[in-house]
Each structure stands twice: as C-alpha cells, then as structure tokens.
Coordinates of C-alpha atoms in Angstrom, one line a residue:
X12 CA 0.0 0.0 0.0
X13 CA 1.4 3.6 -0.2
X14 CA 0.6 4.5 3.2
X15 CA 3.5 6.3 5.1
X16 CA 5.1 3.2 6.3
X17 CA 5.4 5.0 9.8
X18 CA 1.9 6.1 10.6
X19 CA 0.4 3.7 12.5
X20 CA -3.9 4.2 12.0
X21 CA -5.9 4.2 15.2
X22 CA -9.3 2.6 15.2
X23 CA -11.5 3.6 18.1
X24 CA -14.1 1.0 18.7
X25 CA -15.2 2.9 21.9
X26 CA -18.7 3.3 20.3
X27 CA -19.2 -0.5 19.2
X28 CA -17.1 -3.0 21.2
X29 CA -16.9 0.0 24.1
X30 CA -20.7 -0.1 24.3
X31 CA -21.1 -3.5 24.3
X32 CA -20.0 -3.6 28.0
X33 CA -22.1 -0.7 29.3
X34 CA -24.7 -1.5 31.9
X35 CA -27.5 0.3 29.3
X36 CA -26.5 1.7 25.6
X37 CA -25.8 5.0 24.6
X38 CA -28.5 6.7 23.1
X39 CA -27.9 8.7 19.3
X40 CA -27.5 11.7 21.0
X41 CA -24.6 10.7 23.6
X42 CA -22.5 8.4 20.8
X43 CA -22.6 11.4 18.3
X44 CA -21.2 13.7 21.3
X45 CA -18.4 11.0 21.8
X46 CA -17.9 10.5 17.6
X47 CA -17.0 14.0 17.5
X48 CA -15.1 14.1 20.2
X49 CA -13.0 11.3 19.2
X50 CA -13.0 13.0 15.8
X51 CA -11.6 15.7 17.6
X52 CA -8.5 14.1 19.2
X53 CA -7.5 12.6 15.8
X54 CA -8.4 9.2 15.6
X55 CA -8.2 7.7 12.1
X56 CA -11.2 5.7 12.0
X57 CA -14.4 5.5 14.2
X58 CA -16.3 2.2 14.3
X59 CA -19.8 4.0 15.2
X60 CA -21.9 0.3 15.3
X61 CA -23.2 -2.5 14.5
X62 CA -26.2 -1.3 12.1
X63 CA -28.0 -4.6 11.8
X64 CA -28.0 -4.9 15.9
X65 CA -31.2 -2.7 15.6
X66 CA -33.0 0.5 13.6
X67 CA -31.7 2.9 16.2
X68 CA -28.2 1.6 16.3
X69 CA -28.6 2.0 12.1
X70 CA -29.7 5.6 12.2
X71 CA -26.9 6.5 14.8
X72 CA -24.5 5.0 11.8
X73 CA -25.7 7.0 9.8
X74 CA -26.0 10.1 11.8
X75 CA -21.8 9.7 13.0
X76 CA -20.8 9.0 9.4
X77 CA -22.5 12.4 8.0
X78 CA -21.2 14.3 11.1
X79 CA -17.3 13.3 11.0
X80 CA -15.3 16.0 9.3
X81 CA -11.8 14.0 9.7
X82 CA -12.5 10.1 11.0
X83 CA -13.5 7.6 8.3
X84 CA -16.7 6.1 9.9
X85 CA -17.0 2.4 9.9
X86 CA -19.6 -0.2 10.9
X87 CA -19.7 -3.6 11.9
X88 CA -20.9 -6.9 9.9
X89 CA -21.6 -10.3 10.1
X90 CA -20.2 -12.7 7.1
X91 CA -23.8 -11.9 6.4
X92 CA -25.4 -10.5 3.5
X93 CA -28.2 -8.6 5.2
X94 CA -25.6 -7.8 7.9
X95 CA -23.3 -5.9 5.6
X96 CA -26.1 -4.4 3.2
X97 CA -27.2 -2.6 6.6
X98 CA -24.1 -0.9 7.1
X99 CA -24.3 0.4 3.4
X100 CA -27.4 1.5 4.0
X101 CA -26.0 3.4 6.9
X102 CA -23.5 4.9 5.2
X103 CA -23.9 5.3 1.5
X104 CA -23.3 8.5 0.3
X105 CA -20.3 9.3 1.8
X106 CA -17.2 10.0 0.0
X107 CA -15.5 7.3 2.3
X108 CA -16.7 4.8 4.6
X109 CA -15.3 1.4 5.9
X110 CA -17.4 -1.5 6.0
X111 CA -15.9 -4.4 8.8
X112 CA -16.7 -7.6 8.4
X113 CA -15.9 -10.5 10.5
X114 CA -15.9 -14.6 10.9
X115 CA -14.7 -16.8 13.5
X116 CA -11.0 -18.6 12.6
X117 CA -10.1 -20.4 15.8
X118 CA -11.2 -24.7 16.2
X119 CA -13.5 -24.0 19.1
X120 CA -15.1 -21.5 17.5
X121 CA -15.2 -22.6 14.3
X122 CA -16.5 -26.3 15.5
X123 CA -18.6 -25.5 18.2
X124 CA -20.1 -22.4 18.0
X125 CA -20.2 -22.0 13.7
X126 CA -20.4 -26.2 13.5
X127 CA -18.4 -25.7 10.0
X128 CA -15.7 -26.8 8.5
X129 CA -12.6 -24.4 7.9
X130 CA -13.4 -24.6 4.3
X131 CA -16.7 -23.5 4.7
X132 CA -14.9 -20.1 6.9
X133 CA -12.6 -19.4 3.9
X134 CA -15.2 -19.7 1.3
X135 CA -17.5 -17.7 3.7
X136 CA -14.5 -15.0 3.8
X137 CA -13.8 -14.9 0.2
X138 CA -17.8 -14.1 -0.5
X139 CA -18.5 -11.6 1.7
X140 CA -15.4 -9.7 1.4
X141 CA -16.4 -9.3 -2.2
X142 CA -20.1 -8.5 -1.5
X143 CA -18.8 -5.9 0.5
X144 CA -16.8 -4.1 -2.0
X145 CA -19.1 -4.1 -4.2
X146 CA -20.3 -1.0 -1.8
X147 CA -16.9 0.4 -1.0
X148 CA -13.2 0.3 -1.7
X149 CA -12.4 0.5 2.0
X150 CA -13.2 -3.3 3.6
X151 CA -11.4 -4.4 6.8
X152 CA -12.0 -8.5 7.2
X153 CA -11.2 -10.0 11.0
X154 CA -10.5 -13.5 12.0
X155 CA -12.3 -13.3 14.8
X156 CA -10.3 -15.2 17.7
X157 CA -7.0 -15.2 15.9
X158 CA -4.9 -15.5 19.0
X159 CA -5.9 -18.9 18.9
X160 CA -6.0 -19.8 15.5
X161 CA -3.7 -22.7 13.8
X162 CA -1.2 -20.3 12.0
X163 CA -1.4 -22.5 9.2
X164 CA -5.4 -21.8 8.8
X165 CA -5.0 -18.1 10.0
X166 CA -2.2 -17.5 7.1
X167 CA -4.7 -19.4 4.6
X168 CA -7.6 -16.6 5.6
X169 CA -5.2 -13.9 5.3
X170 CA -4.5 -14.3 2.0
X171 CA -7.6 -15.4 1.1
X172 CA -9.0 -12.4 2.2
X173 CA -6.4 -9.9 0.7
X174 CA -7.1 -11.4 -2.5
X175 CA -11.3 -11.3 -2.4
X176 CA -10.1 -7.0 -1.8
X177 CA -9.7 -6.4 1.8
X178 CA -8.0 -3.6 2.0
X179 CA -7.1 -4.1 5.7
X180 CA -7.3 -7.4 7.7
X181 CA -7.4 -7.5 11.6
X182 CA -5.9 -10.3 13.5
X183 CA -7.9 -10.0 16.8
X184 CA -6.7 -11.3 20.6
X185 CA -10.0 -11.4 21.2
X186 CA -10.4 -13.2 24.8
X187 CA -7.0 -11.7 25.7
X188 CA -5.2 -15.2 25.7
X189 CA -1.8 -14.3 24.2
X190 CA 1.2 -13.2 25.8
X191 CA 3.3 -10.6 23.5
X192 CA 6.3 -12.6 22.3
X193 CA 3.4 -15.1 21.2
X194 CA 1.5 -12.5 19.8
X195 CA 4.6 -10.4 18.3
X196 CA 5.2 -14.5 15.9
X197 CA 1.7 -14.3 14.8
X198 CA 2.4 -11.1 13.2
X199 CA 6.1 -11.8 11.9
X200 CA 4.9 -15.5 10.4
X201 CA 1.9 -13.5 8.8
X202 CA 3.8 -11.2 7.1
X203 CA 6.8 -13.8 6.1
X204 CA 4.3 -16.8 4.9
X205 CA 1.6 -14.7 3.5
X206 CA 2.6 -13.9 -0.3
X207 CA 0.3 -10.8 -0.6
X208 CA 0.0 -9.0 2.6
X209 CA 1.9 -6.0 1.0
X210 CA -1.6 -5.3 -0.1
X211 CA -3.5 -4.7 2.7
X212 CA -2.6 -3.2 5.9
X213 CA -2.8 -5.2 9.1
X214 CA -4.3 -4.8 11.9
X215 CA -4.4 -6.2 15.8
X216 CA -7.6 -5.5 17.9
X217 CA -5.8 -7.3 21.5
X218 CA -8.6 -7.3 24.7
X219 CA -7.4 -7.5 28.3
X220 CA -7.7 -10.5 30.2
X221 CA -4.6 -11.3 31.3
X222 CA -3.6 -7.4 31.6
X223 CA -1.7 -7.6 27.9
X224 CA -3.8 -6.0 25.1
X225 CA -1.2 -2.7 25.3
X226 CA 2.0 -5.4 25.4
X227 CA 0.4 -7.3 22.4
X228 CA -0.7 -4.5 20.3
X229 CA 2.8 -2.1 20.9
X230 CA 4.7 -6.0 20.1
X231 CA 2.5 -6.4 17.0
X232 CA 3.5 -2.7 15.6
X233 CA 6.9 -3.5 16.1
X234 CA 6.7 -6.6 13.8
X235 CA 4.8 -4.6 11.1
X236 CA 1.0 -4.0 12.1
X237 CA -0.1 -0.7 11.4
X238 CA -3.2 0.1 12.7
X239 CA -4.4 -0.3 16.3
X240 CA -8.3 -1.1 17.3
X241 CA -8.5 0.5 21.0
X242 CA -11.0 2.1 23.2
X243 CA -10.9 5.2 25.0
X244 CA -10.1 4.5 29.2
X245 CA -9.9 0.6 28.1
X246 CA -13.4 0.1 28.0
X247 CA -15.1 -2.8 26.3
X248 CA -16.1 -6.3 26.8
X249 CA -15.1 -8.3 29.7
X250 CA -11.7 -6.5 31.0
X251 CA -12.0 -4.6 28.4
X252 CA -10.4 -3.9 24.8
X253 CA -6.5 -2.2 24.2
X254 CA -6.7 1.6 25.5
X255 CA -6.3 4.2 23.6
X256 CA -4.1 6.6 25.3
X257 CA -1.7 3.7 26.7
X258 CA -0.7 3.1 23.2
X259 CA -0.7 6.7 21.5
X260 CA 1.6 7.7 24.8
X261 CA 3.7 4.7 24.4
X262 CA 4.3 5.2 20.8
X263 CA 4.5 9.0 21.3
X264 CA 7.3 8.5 24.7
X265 CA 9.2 5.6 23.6
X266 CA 9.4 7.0 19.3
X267 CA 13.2 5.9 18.6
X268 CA 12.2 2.2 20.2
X269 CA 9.0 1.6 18.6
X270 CA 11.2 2.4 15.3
X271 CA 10.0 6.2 14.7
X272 CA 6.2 5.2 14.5
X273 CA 3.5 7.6 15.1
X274 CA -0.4 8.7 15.7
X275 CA -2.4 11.2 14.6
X276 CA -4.0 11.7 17.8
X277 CA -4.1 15.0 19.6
X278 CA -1.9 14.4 22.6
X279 CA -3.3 17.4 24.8
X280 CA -6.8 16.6 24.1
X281 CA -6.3 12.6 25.4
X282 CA -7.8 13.8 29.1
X283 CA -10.7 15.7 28.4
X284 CA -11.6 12.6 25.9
X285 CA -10.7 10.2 28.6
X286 CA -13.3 12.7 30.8
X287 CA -16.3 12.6 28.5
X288 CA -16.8 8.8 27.9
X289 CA -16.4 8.2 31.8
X290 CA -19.3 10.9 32.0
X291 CA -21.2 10.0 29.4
X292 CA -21.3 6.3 29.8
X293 CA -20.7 6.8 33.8
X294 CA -18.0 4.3 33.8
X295 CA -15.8 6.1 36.2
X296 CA -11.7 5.8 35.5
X297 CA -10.2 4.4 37.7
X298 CA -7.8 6.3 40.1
X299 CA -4.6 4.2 39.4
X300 CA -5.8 3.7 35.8
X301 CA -2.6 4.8 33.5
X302 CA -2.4 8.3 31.6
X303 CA -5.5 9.4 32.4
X304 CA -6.2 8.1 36.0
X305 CA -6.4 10.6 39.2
X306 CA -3.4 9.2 40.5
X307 CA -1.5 9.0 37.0
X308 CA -0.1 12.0 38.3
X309 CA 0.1 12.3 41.9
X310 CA 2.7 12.0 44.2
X311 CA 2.2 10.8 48.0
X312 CA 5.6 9.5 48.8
X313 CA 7.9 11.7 50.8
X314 CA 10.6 10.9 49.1
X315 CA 9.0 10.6 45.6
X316 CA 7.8 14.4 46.2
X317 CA 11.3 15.4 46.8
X318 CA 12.5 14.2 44.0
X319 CA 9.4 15.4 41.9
X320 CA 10.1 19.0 44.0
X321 CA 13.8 19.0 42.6
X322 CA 13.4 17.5 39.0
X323 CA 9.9 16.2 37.8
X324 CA 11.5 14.1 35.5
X325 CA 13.0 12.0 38.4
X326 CA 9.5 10.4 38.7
X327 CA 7.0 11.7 36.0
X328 CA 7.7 10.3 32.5
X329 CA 5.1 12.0 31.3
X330 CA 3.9 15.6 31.6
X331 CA 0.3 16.1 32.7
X332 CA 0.1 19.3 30.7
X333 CA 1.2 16.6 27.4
X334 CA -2.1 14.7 28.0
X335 CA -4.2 18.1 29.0
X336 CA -3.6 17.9 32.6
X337 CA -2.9 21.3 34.4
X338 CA -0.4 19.9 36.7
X339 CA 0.7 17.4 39.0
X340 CA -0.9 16.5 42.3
X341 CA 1.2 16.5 45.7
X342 CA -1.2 14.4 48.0
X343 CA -0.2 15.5 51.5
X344 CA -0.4 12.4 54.0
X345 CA 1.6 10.7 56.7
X346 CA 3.9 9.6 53.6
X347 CA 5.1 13.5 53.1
X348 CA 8.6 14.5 54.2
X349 CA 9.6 18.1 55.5
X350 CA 10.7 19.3 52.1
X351 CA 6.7 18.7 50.9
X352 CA 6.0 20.4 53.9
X353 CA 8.1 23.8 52.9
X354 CA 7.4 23.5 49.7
X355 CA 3.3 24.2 50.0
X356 CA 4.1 26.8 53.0
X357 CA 6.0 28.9 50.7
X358 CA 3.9 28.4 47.9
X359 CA 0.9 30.1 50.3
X360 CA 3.3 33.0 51.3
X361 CA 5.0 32.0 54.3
X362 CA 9.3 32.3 54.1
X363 CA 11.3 30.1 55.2
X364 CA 12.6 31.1 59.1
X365 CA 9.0 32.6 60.1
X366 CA 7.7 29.1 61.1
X367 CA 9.9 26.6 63.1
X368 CA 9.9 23.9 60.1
X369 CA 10.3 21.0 62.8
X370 CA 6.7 21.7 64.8
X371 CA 4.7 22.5 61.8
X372 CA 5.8 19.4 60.8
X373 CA 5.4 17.2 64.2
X374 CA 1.8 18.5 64.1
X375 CA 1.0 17.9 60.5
X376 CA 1.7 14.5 61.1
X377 CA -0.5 14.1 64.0
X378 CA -3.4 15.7 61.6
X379 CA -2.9 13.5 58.5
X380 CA -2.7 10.1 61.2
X381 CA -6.2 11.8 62.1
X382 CA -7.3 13.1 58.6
X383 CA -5.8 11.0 55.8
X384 CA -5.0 13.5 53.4
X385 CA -4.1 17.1 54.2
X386 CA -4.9 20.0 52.1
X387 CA -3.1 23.6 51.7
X388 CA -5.9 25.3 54.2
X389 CA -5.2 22.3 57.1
X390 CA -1.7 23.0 56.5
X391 CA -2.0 26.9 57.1
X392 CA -4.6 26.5 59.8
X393 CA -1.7 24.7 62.0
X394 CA 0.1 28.0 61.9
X395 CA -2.7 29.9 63.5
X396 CA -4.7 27.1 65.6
X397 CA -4.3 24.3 68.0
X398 CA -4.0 21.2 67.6
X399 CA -7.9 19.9 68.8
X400 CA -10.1 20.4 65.7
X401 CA -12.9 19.9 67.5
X402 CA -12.3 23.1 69.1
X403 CA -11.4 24.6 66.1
X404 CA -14.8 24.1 64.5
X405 CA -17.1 27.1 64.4
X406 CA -20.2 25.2 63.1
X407 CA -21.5 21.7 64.5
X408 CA -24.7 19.7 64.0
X409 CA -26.6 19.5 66.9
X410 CA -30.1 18.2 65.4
X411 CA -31.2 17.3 61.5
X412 CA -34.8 16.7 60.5
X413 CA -36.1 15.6 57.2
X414 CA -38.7 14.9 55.4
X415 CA -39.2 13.2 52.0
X416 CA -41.2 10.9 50.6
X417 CA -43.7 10.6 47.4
X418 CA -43.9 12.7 44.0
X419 CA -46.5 14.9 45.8
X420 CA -44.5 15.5 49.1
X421 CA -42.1 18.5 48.6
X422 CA -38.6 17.2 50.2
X423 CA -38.4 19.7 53.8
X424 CA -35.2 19.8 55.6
X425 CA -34.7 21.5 59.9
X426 CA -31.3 22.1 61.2
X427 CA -29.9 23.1 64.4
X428 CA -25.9 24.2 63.9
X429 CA -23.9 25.2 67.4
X430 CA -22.2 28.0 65.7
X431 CA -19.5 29.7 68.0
X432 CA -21.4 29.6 71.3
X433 CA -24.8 29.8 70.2
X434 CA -27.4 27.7 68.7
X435 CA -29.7 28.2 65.5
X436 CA -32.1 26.4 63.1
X437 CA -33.2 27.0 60.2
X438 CA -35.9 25.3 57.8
X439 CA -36.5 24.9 54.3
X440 CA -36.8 23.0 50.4
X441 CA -34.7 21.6 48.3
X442 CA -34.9 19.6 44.6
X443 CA -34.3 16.4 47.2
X444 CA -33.6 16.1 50.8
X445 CA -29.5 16.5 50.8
X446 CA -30.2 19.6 48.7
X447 CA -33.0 20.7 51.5
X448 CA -30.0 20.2 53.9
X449 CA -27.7 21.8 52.3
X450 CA -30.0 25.0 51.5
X451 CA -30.4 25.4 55.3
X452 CA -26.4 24.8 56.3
X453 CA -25.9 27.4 53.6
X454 CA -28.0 30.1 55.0
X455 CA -27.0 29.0 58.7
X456 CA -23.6 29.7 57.9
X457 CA -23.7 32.8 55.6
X458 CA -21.3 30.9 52.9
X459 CA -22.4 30.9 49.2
X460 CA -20.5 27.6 48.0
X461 CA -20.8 26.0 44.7
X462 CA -21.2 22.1 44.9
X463 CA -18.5 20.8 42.7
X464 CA -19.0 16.6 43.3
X465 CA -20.8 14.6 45.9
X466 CA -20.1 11.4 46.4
X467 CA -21.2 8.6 48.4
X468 CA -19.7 5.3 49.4
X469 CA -20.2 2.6 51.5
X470 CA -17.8 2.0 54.9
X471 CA -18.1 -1.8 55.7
X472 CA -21.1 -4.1 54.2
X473 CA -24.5 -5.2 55.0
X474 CA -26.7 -3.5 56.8
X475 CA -24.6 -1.8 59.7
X476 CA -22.8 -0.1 56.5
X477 CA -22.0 3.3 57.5
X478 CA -22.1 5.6 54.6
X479 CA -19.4 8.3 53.5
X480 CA -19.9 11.0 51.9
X481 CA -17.2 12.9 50.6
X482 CA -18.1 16.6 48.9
X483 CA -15.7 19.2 47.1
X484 CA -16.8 22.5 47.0
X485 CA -15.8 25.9 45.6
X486 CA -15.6 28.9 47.9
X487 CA -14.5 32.9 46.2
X488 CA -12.3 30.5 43.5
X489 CA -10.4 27.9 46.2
X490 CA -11.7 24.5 46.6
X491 CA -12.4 23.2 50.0
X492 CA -13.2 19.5 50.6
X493 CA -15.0 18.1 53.5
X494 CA -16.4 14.4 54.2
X495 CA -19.1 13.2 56.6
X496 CA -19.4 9.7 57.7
X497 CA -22.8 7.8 59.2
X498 CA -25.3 5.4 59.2
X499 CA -27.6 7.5 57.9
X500 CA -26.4 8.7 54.4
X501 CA -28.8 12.1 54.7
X502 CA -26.8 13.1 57.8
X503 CA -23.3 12.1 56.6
X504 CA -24.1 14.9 53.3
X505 CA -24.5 17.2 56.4
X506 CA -21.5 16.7 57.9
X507 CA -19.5 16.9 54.9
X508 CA -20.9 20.3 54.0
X509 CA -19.9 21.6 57.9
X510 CA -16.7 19.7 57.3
X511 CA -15.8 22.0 54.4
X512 CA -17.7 24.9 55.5
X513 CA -15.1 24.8 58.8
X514 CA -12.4 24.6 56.9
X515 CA -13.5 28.0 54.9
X516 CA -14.0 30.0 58.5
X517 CA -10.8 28.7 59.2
X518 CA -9.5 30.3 55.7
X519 CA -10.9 33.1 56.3
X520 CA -9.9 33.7 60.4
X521 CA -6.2 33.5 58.8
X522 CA -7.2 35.9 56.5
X523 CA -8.2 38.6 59.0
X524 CA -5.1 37.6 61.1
X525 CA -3.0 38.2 58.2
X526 CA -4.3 41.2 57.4
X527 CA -4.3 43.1 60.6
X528 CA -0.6 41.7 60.8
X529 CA -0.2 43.6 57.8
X530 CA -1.9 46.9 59.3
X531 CA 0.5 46.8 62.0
X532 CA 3.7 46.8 59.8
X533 CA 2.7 49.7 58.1

C-alpha cells in the first residue's frame, strides 16, 4: 500500500465493542457527542456500530458517518449479507466509509459455535469480502479469535481475504489469551508466509484478560502491524479492549524504540476525551488507571515528592500538561517528608525562618494520622490554631430533621448548627432532601458555595454499613473539601458540607489575622 510506512492508524471502537460492556446503551444523541469528540482528538477511523443490531443503532451510523469532518466512519458486519447491506445503507453517500466484516477462525469457535468446516470459513471469507466491496473500496476482514488460531489456517484466511479486496485485515486477541512474544510470531509469520499482505494493511484489535492488550498490540507494531483497534479509558467487553491513550503515549514517549512510529492523535486533548466517555457512559476511571487516572499524576511518597520538587523528570515520564492535565498532584499524608511540607508553606506566602519547620511538621503528622489526606488550608490552619479540631470548629450539627417521601411531598429539611457559642435552626426545600440540607447549612452559615462533586460510598457491608460521603466544594475561587461519615447517608451529606464549611472560616480567620498583621507593619 502507499501508506507512510510509519503512521500507525488508530481505530477507536469505543462506540461498538466499548458499548457493548455498558450497563445500558448510549442513546444517538450521547454516541454522536463522543464520535465527534474522538473526531476531535485525531483518531483515524471511528467504528460507530453494529447497524444490523437494531434500527436505532442503524440511524446512529448513519447520523456519526455524516457528522465526521476527519474520521473515516466504519460499521460492523456479520459474514452476512443482510448484515453488511445494513451498514451500506448506513453509510452510502459518503465519500469514504469502511465496512468491517468479521468470521470466527479459531477450532473451538469454528467447531462449536459455527459447526463448520474451515473450508466452509474461507469460502464464507472470500464471498462476503467481495459483496462488501461491491459497496466500497475500503473493507477491513477480522479473524475473529485469531490468537488462537492454527497459524497454518489463520495465514490461509489472510490471503484469502487480501485477495477477495480487503483492504485491511485484523488479527484479533479477542479473549485476551496471548502473551506478546506469542503475539509479536503471529504477526512476523503472517507477514513472512503470506505472499500478498503488502496489499493490505494489518491490523491487531488485543482485549485484556490477562492485563496484555497494550504489550500485544505495541509487540504487533513492532513486527509490522499498522493500525491499532482501542477504546478510550480501556473500555469494552469483559476486562475490556487495548486503551487508547496507553498506546498513543507509548508510541508517542518511547518514538526511537517503537522504530519512529506515530499517531495522529491530539496528545493534549487525550484527558478531556478520557473525561467525557467516563461521564457519558458513567464508567468512572479508575484512580490508578494509566495516563488518564487521578493518580497518574500524583505524588504521596515523601521521598517521591522530593524528587518530583527538585526535578519532575525523576519520577514523571510524562507531563500532565502533554495529555491536558494542568499539573501534577502532591497528595499530602503521613507519607510526606519536611521538604513537601516547605514546599506548600512557601507556595501560600510564608518564608522560610517565620515558622519553626520541625513543629509544623510534628503537628502535621498528627493531623494527617487523624485526617488521611491534608490539604493547603489544614496546613495553614496549623500555623494559626491548635492542635484539637474539635475546638477549632465554628459550626457543628446539633439536630437534623427531614422529610421526604412521594412525588407529591415537597422534600423539607430542619437544622440546628452550634455556631461559635450559640445555637440556630433553620428550615426549608430543596430539589431532594440532601439539597434541602444543604439549602439550610448554607444560610446557617452565611457561605455561598458551589457544589463541585458529591459522592457517596459505603464504609463496611450489609446493613450496619456506615455511609461516607465525601463533597468538594468551591468557595470565592479555592476549593475546599469536606467528608461526613454515618449510618444515615442524609446526615453524613450534612457533615461533609460543615466539614468543608469549617475549613473555609478557618480560611478566612487566617485571613483577617493576616491582614491586621499587615496593618500593623505599616
């Protein structure tokens, strides 16, 4: 082919195989946000569906394919007639489309699932690829199960393919069973036995059951494959399919290793991708989750933050800001060292010799044993308050009421705060009964916040469970965090909200402190 020999095509099947693990399917209107977001971060091709699955699923085809302004739109078929007239039906009209058409190669499949002969898979092959382009010049055939595939049948369907006019052929992992020096032969034998796979372009789509479909599918572009079927965050069936930004970054990072290959793909715009498909299809990303995970880059370890303070190379491979992160995360906990400590004290104004370094720190430690993780304000508030939060805190709970119930009761919320020395309640509605709650903490304590997340998870199991709830809320532009913890989940919101809401009288006490320090120099 007279592709740049270098450019290695990435197929996003986020939409298809991505889909097909959700707990309930994307309707039009969500896939077409994520088609054009992934059309966005440069992906080659976008497999949109599987248009004979339903009429809905066909539309949505059809609606991706006339919406893409870069991606060539694909769809998915059967070695099926009907199947493969559907996605033409989809997508006829367009200047380019891909039609993907599949067959299952391995014995067990072939045997007991198909009950055929291997004969009757190549002739199956050879008809369908040439049904299909009778539509369109751009067919991609896959062996469906080729990991485990004789390599003397898999070579046979190769070529037979090539020559019916597919103009790329796939060689799936598709239960995740190879390892990559395994995987890396299947690719080399294909491309030394096969007479005529200089015309096509191969392909690997690897899933991720034993934790190798980036291994495999990096290994099979190093023996030649140049296209790469992922989705975005990992997502697909089972433990999902080869992730998108594990590769790009890989092949991006490592360039002189992988041979001077590259992507298309929009480095910068990989996290606010990776951000919309765990919204849209509320499949959260996991915190340790590579690239794109909270904790990709975050830094807990005292001595990993010194290094990180002195050199971010020394631990960070990657830049956030290359995958559109701001910036690095310093998690303050137990784990943090002194120089952590100084660091985030002189980042909020203080110079060094105005504190005694040693009993900042002695104390800090005692709050993050208590706390978990400390944040900039608990830091500062150790250089202003003692060491007993409790006594610190201007606002406690001292009675919640609520009440909720059917469409036609209007959820009613009555809290008693202690603030300072006195005591005050306050009543009212809300859109549900933790926004009831937190309409009357609001107006107890005179502080407008903005409710950035809530979340709630279980403590323990069954039914003496206590609930946490953690929340993260913006006050004048800082963000303040607080987390509440009970039996009763409507409480635990409550004490999350005072949690943060002392923290920000705590902000603001320095505040006042600082500034009539400042009155007194001048």
């Amino acid at each position: 082919m007279a592709d740049d020999k270098n450019h290695v095509y990435i197929f996003d099947t986020t939409l298809r195989d991505g889909e097909q693990a959700l707990m309930r399917s994307l309707t039009p209107v969500q896939k077409l946000q994520l088609a054009m977001m992934l059309d966005e971060l440069g992906v080659d091709v976008i497999e949109a569906g599987f248009p004979i699955s339903s009429p809905g699923d066909l539309k949505s085809v059809h609606d991706i394919g006339h919406a893409l302004k870069h991606a060539v739109c694909c769809g998915l078929s059967r070695t099926v007639e009907k199947d493969i007239d559907a996605v033409h039906e989809a997508l006829h009209g367009l200047d380019h489309y891909r039609i993907h058409t599949f067959v299952a190669t391995s014995d067990i499949h072939v045997k007991d699932k198909l009950h055929r002969s291997f004969d009757d898979i190549i002739a199956m092959c050879d008809h369908h690829v040439r049904y299909a382009r009778n539509y369109t010049d751009d067919v991609e055939f896959s062996c469906e199960d080729a990991g485990r595939t004789p390599i003397d049948h898999l070579c046979r369907i190769v070529e037979t393919a090539i020559n019916a006019g597919a103009t790329t052929v796939n060689i799936p992992d598709t239960v995740g069973y190879t390892l990559p020096y395994e995987f890396g032969g299947i690719i080399r034998t294909l491309f030394n036995r096969v007479p005529n796979i200089d015309k096509a372009r191969i392909s690997v789509h690897c899933h991720n059951d034993l934790g190798m479909a980036t291994a495999n599918s990096l290994t099979a572009v190093q023996e030649g494959a140049r296209q790469i079927e992922v989705c975005m965050n990992g997502l697909g069936e089972r433990a999902g399919n080869c992730s998108l930004e594990e590769v790009v970054m890989s092949m991006k990072l490592r360039a002189p290793y992988m041979h001077g290959v590259y992507t298309n793909v929009v480095a910068e715009n990989i996290a606010r991708a990776s951000q919309m498909v765990a919204s849209v299809c509320n499949e959260p990303v996991p915190s340790h989750k590579a690239i794109v995970g909270s904790n990709a880059f975050a830094h807990s370890s005292g001595i990993h933050q010194d290094g990180v303070l002195k050199n971010k190379q020394t631990y960070e491979i990657l830049t956030p800001e290359s995958v559109g992160f701001k910036e690095n995360n310093m998690h303050m906990t137990a784990r943090s060292g002194r120089h952590m400590i100084k660091a985030v004290l002189e980042k909020l104004g203080y110079k060094e010799g105005t504190y005694n370094l040693d009993d900042i720190y002695q104390r800090f430690l005692k709050l993050a044993d208590r706390k978990g993780q400390v944040f900039d304000y608990d830091l500062e508030a150790l250089m202003y308050f003692s060491q007993d939060e409790d006594e610190e805190n201007q606002f406690k709970l001292d009675n919640l009421s609520v009440m909720s119930g059917g469409k036609n009761i209007i959820p009613t919320a009555s809290v008693r705060l202690r603030i300072g020395k006195r005591t005050r309640t306050e009543s009212g509605t809300g859109n549900g009964p933790v926004d009831a709650v937190f309409n009357c903490i609001s107006r107890l304590t005179g502080l407008k916040l903005k409710l950035e997340s809530f979340q709630i998870n279980a403590k323990g199991s069954g039914m003496n469970a206590q609930g946490q709830v953690n929340v993260d809320v913006i006050y004048e532009g800082r963000h303040y965090y607080g987390v509440g913890i009970s039996t009763d989940v409507i409480e635990a919101s409550a004490l999350s909200l005072i949690s943060a809401s002392n923290s920000i009288y705590r902000a603001q006490v320095i505040e006042q402190e600082k500034e009539q320090e400042e009155n007194k120099e001048k």
